Coordinates of C-alpha atoms and ligand atoms in Angstrom, one line a residue:
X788 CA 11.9 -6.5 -42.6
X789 CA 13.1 -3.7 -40.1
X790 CA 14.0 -1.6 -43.6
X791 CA 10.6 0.1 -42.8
X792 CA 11.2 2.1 -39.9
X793 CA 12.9 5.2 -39.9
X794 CA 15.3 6.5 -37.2
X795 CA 12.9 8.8 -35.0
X796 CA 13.8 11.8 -32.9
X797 CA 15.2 11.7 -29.1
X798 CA 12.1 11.7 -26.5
X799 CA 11.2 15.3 -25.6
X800 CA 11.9 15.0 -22.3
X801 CA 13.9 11.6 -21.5
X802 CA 16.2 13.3 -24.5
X803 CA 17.5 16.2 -22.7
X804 CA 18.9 13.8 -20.1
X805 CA 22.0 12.5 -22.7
X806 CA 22.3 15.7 -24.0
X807 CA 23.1 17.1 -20.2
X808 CA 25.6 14.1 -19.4
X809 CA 27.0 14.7 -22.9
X810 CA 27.6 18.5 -21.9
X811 CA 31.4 19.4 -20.8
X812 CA 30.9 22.6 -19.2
X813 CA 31.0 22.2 -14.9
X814 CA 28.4 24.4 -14.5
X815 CA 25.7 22.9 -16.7
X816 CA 22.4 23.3 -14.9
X817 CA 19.7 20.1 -15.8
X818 CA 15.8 21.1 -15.2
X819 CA 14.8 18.6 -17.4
X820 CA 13.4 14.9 -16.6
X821 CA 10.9 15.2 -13.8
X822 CA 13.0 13.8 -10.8
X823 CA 13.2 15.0 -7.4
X824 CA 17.0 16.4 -6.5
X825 CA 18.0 18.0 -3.5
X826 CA 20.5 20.8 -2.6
X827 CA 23.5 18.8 -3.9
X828 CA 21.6 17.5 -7.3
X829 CA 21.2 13.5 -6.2
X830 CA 17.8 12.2 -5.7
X831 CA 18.3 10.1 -2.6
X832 CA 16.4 7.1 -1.7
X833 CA 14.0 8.2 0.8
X834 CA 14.3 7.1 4.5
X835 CA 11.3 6.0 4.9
X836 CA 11.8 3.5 1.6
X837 CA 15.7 2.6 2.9
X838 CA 13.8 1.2 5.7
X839 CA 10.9 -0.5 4.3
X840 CA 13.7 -2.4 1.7
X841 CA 15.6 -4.0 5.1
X842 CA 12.1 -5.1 6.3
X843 CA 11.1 -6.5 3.1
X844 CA 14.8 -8.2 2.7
X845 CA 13.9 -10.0 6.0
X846 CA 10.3 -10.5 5.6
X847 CA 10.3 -11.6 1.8
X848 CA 10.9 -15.6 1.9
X849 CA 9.5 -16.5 -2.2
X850 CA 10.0 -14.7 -5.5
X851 CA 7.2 -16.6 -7.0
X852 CA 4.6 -14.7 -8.7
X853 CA 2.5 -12.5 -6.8
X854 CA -1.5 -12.6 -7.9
X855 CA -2.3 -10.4 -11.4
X856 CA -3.9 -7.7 -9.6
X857 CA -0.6 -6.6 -7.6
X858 CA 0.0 -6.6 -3.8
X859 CA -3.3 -6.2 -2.5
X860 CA -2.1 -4.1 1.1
X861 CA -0.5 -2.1 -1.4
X862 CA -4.0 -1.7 -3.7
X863 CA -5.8 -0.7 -0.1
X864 CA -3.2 1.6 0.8
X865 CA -3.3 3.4 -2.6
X866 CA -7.0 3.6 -2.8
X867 CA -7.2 5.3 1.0
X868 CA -4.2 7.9 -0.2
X869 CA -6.4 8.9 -3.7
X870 CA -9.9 8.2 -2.3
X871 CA -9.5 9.3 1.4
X872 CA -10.4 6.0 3.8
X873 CA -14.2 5.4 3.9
X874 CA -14.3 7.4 0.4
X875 CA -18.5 6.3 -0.4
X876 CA -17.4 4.5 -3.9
X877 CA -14.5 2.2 -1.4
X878 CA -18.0 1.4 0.8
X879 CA -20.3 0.8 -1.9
X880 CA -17.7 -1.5 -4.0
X881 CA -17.5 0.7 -6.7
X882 CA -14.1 0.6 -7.5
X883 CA -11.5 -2.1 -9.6
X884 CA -8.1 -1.4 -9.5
X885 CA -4.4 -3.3 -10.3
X886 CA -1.2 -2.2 -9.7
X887 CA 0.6 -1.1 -12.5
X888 CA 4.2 -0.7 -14.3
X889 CA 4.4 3.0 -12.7
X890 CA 1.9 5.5 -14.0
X891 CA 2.5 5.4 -17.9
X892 CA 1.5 1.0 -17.0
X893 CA -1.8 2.9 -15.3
X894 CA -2.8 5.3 -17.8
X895 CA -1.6 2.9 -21.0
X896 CA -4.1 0.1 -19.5
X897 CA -6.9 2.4 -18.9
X898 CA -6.6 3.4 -22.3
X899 CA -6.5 0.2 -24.0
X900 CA -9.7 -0.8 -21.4
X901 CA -11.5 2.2 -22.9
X902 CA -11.0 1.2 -26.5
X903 CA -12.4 -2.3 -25.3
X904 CA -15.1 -0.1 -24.5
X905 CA -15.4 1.9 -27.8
X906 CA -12.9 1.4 -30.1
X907 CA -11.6 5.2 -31.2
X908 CA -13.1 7.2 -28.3
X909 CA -11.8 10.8 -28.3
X910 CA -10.1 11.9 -25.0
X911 CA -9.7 15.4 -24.6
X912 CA -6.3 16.2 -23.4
X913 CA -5.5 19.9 -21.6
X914 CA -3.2 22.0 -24.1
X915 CA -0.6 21.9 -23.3
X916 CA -0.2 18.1 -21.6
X917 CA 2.3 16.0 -20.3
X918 CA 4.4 15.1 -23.6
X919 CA 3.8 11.8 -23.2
X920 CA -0.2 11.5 -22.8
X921 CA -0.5 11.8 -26.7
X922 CA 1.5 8.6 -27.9
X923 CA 0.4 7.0 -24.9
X924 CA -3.4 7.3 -25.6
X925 CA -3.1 7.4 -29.4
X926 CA -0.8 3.7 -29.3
X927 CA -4.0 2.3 -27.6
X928 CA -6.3 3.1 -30.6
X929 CA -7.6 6.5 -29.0
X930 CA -7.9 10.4 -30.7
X931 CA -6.6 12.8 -29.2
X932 CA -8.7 16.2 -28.8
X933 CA -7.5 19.5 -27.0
X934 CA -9.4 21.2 -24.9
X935 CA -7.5 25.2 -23.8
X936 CA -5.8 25.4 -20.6
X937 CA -3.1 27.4 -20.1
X938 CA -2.7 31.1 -20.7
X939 CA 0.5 32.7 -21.2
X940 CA -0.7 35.8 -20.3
X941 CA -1.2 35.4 -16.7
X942 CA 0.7 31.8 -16.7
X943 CA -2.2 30.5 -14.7
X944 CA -5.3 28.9 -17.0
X945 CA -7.7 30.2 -18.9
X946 CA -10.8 28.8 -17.4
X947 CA -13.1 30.5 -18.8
X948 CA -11.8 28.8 -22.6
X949 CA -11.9 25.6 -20.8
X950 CA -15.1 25.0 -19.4
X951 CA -16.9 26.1 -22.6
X952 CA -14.5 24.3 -24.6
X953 CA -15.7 21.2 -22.5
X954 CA -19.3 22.3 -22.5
X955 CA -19.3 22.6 -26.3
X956 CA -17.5 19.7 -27.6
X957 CA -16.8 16.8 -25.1
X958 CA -20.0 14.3 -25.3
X959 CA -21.5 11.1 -23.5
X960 CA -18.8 8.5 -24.1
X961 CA -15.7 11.0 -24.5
X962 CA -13.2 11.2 -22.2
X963 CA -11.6 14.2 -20.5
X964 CA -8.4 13.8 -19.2
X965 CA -7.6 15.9 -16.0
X966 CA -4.6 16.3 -13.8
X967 CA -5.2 15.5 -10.1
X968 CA -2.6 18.2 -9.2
X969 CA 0.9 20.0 -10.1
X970 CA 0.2 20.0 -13.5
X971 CA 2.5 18.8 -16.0
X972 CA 3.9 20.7 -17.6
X973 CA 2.9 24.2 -16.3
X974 CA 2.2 23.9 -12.8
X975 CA -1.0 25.5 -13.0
X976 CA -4.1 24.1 -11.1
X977 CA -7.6 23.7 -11.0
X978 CA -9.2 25.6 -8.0
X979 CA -11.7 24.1 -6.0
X980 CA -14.1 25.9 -7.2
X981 CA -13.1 25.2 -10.8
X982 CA -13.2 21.4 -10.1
X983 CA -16.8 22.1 -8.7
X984 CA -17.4 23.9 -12.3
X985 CA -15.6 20.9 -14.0
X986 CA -18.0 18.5 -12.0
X987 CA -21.1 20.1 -13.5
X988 CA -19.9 19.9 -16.3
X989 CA -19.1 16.3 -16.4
X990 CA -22.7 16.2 -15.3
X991 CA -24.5 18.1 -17.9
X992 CA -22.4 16.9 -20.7
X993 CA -22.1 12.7 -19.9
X994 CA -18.0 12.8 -20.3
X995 CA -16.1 10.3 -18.3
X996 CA -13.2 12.1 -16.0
X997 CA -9.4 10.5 -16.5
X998 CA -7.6 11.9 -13.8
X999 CA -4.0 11.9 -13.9
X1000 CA -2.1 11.8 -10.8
X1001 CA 1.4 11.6 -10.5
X1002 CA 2.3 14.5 -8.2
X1003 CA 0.0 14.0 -4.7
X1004 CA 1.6 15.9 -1.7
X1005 CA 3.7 18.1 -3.9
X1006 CA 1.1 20.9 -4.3
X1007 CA -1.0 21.9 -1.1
X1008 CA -0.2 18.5 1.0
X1009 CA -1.3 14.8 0.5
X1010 CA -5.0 15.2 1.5
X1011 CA -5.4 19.0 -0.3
X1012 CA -4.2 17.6 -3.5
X1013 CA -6.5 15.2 -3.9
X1014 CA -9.5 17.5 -3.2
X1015 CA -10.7 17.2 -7.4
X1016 CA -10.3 14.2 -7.7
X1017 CA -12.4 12.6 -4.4
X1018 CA -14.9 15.4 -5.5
X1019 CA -15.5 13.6 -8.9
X1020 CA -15.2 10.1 -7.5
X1021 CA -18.0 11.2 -4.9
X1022 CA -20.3 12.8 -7.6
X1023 CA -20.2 10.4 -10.8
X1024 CA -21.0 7.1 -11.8
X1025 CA -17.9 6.5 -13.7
X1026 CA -14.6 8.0 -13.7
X1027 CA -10.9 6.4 -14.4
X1028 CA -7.8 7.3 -12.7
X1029 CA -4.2 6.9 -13.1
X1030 CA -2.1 6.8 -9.9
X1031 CA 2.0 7.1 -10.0
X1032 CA 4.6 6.7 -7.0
X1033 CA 7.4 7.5 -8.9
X1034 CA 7.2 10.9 -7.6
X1035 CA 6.0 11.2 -4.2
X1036 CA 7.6 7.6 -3.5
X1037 CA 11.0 8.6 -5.1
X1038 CA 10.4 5.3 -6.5
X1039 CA 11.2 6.0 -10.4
X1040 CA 12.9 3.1 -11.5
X1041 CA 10.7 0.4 -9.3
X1042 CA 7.8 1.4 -11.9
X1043 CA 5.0 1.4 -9.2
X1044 CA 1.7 2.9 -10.1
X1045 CA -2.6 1.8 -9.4
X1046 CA -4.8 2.1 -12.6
X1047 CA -8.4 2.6 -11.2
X1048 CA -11.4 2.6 -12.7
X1049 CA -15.0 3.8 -11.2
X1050 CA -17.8 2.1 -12.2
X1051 CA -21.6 2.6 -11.3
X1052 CA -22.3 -0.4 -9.2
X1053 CA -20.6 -3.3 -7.8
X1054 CA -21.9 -6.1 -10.3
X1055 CA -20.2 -4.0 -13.0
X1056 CA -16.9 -3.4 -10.8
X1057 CA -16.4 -7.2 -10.7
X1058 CA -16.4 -7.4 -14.4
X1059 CA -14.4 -4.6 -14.9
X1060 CA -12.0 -5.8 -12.5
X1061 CA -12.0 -9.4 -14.7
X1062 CA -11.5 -6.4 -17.7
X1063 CA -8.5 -4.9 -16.8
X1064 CA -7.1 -7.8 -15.8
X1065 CA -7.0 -9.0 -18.7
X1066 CA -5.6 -6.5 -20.6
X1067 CA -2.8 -6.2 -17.9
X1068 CA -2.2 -10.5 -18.7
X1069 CA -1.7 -9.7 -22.4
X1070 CA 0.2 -6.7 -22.4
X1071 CA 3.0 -7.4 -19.4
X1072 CA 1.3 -10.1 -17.5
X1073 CA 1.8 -9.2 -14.1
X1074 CA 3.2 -6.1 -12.7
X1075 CA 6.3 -6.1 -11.1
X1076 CA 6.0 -6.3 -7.0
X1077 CA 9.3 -4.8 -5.2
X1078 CA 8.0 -1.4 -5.3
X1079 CA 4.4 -1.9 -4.6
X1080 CA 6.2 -4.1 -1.7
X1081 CA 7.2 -1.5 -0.4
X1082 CA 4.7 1.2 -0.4
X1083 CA 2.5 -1.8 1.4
X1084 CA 4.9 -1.1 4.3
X1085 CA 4.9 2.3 4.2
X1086 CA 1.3 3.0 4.4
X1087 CA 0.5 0.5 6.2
X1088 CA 3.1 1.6 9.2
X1089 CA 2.0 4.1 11.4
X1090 CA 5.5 5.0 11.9
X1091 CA 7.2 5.2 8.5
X1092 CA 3.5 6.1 7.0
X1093 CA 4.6 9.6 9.3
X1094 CA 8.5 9.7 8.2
X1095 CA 7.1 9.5 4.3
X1096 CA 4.9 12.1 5.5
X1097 CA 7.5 14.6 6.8
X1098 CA 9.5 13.7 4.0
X1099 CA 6.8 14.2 1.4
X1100 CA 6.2 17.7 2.8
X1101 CA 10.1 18.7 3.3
X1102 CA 10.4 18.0 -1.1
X1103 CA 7.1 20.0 -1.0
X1104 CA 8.5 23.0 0.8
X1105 CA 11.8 23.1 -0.3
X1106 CA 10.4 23.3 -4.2
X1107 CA 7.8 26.0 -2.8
X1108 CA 10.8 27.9 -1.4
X1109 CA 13.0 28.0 -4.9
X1110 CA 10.1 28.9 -6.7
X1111 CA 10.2 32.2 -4.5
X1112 CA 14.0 32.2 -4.6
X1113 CA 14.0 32.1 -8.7
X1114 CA 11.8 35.0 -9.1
X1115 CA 13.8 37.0 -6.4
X1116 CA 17.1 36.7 -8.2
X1117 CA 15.2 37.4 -11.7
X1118 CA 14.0 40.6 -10.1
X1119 CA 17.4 41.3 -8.5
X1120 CA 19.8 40.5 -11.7
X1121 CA 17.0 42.8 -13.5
X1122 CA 14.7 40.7 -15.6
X1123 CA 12.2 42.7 -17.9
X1124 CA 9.6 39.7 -17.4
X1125 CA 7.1 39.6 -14.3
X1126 CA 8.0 36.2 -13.2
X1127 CA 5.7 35.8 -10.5
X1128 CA 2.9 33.8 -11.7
X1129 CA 6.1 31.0 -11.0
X1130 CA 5.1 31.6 -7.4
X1131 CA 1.5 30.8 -7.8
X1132 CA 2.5 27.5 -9.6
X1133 CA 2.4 24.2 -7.7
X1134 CA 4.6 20.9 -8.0
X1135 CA 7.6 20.2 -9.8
X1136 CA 7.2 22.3 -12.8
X1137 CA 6.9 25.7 -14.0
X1138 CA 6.1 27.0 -17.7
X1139 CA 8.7 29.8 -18.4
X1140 CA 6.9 31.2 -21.0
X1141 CA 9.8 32.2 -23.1
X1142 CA 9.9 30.8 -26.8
X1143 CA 12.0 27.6 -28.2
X1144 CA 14.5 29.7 -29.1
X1145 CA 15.0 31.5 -26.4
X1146 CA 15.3 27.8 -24.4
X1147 CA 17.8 26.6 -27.2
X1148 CA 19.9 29.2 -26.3
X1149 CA 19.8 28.7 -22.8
X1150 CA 21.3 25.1 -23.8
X1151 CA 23.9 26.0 -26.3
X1152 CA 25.1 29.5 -24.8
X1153 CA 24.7 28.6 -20.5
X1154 CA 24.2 24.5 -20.7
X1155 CA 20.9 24.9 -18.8
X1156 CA 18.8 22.3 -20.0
X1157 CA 14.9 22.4 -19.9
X1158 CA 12.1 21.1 -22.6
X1159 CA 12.0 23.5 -25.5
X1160 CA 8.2 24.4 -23.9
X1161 CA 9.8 26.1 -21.7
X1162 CA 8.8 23.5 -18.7
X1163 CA 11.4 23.7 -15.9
X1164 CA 12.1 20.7 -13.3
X1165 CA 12.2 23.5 -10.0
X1166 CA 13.2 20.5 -8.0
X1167 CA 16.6 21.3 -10.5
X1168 CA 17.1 24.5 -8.8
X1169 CA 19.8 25.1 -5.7
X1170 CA 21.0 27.6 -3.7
X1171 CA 24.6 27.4 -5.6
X1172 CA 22.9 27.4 -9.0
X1173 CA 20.3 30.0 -9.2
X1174 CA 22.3 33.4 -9.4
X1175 CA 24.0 31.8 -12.5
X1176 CA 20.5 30.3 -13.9
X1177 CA 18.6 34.1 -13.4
X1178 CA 21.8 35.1 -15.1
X1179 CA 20.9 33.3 -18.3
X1180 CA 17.5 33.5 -18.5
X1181 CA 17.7 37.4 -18.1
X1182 CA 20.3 37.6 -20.7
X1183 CA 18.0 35.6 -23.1
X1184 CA 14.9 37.5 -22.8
Ligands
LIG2546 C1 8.5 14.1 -16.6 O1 7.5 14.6 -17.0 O2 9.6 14.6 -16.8 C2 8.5 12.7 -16.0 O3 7.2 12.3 -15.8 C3 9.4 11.7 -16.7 C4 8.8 11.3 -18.0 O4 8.6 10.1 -18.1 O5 8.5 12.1 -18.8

């Protein structure tokens, strides 16, 4: 029977990483996979996670399952990061939520809930997105629309095109997908006065907001980042929202995310909840529970709730500071491009804004590996590679 299938193409982005450790040359540079790395290129455990593992390793006496909706200190502590403690949906019992396989589990659930809603709803996706939003939403029965977003102009977004994209064409039972913050992949964010925009929109227009949030604390800080998405929450009846700790957490592998949904009133949370329980039971069961473990103890320590702090906002400012370190050594080795927009950029990524070409040369000629839409992992970036990496990309332009 497996005749049938063809051979597809390597992942956009997970590809890159085997063509990197394939590479020979000792000066390959990898700004590919979204993964935090530090000055020598590892991406450590955190310290505040090393020591939340030796108090779960003393603390954990049973393996036995933990309940279907996840660790629920680990729920609460999620819901006070996104929301903000005391958020008025938290108070009025507005909101279902279960922990999920890292953020694809969150925003893969959500989408299958909302075809349980309406089978084919259209979700309006940014263009450009995350790569992986399209399959993820389409596999669940859902079309894909594209709103504009980003302009290469200016490398910042064309606002404008978006709101009367979404004014025009997203309806009453679409739904919009937004990201919280750092977008992915051009690192070009709302304002607040843009989400305010966005907000009245939603209200005028009946579309249900999916936000997105992988990045929190790697833009402005923890509470700044989450300034759209609390402003939503606060001013709609319904709204989903896909949470991730892979990033913020360092907790890639562990697979730890919180799929949340909104709803208008408490009678209709509890049914929701049953909802989305349900689709997590026949789709993976039960999510896993070491990493969600562990961000229990994290947030719900004063003390390592701090050290994640600090050490949220030391990956923060050291990928704020290479930003302005690339477009220094551009200017310095002579670029003809302005760069600087890459300043302005938040997170972990950065559109380049040069052309597929132009980035396939960067692989075969200097081994520097980025997506081919010209999305660079800044977190990729050090102190010992960036002469050599403003090298390339001005000899490419
Ligand atoms: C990325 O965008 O590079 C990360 O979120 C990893 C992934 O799964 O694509």
């Amino acid at each position: 029977m497996f005749e049938v299938l063809p051979r597809l193409p390597a992942d956009p982005i997970l590809g890159l990483s085997a063509a990197y450790r394939e590479d020979t040359n000792p000066n390959k540079i990898d700004l590919g996979v979204g993964v935090y790395k530090d000055e020598q290129g590892n991406t450590p455990i955190l310290d505040s996670v090393a020591e939340a593992q030796k108090i779960l390793l003393n603390e954990e006496t049973s393996k036995t399952y933990i309940t279907p909706q996840g660790v629920q200190g680990y729920i609460d502590g999620m819901l006070g990061l996104l929301l903000g403690k005391g958020h008025p949906v938290l108070v009025a019992d507005r909101v279902a939520a279960v922990q999920a396989p890292g953020g694809c589990g969150a925003l893969r659930i959500l989408a299958e809930l909302i075809n349980r809603c309406q089978e084919g709803a259209t979700v309006w996706v940014s263009d450009p997105t995350w790569a992986n939003h399209i399959p993820l939403m389409e596999s669940a029965g859902l079309k894909i629309e594209k709103y504009p977003y980003f302009d290469k102009a200016t490398g910042g977004i064309n606002f404008d095109a978006m709101a009367e994209s979404l004014k025009a064409n997203a309806k009453k039972g679409d739904i919009v997908l937004l990201h919280g913050c750092c977008h992915n992949p051009t690192g070009a964010d709302l304002t607040k006065e843009q989400w305010h925009t966005v907000l009245e929109i939603a209200q005028s227009t009946g579309f249900t907001p999916f936000v997105d949030t992988a990045y929190q604390g790697f833009g402005d800080g923890l509470e700044e980042d989450a300034y759209g998405l609390r402003l939503l929450a606060e001013n709609l009846p319904e709204m989903l929202i896909a949470a991730s700790c892979s990033k913020n957490f360092g907790l890639y592998r562990e697979r730890v995310g919180l799929a949340v949904i909104i709803t208008n009133d408490s009678a209709t949370r509890g049914i929701l909840q049953s909802q989305i329980q349900s689709v997590a039971r026949g789709s993976y069961s039960m999510p896993p529970s070491y990493g969600g473990a562990l961000v229990n103890i994290i947030l719900n320590s004063e003390e390592l709730n701090q050290k994640w702090q600090n050490e949220v906002a030391a990956m923060r400012n050291r990928m704020q500071d290479l930003r302005v370190l690339l477009v220094d050594k551009l200017n310095e080795k002579g670029a003809s491009t302005d760069f600087s927009f890459v300043t302005k950029q938040k997170g972990m990524f950065s559109f380049l804004c040069i052309s597929p070409e132009q980035v396939q040369r960067m692989r075969n000629e200097h081994s520097v590996y980025f997506v081919d839409s010209s999305r660079v992992n800044i977190a990729g970036i050090s102190k010992s590679n960036v002469d050599r990496l403003a090298e390339a990309l001005v000899s490419v332009l």
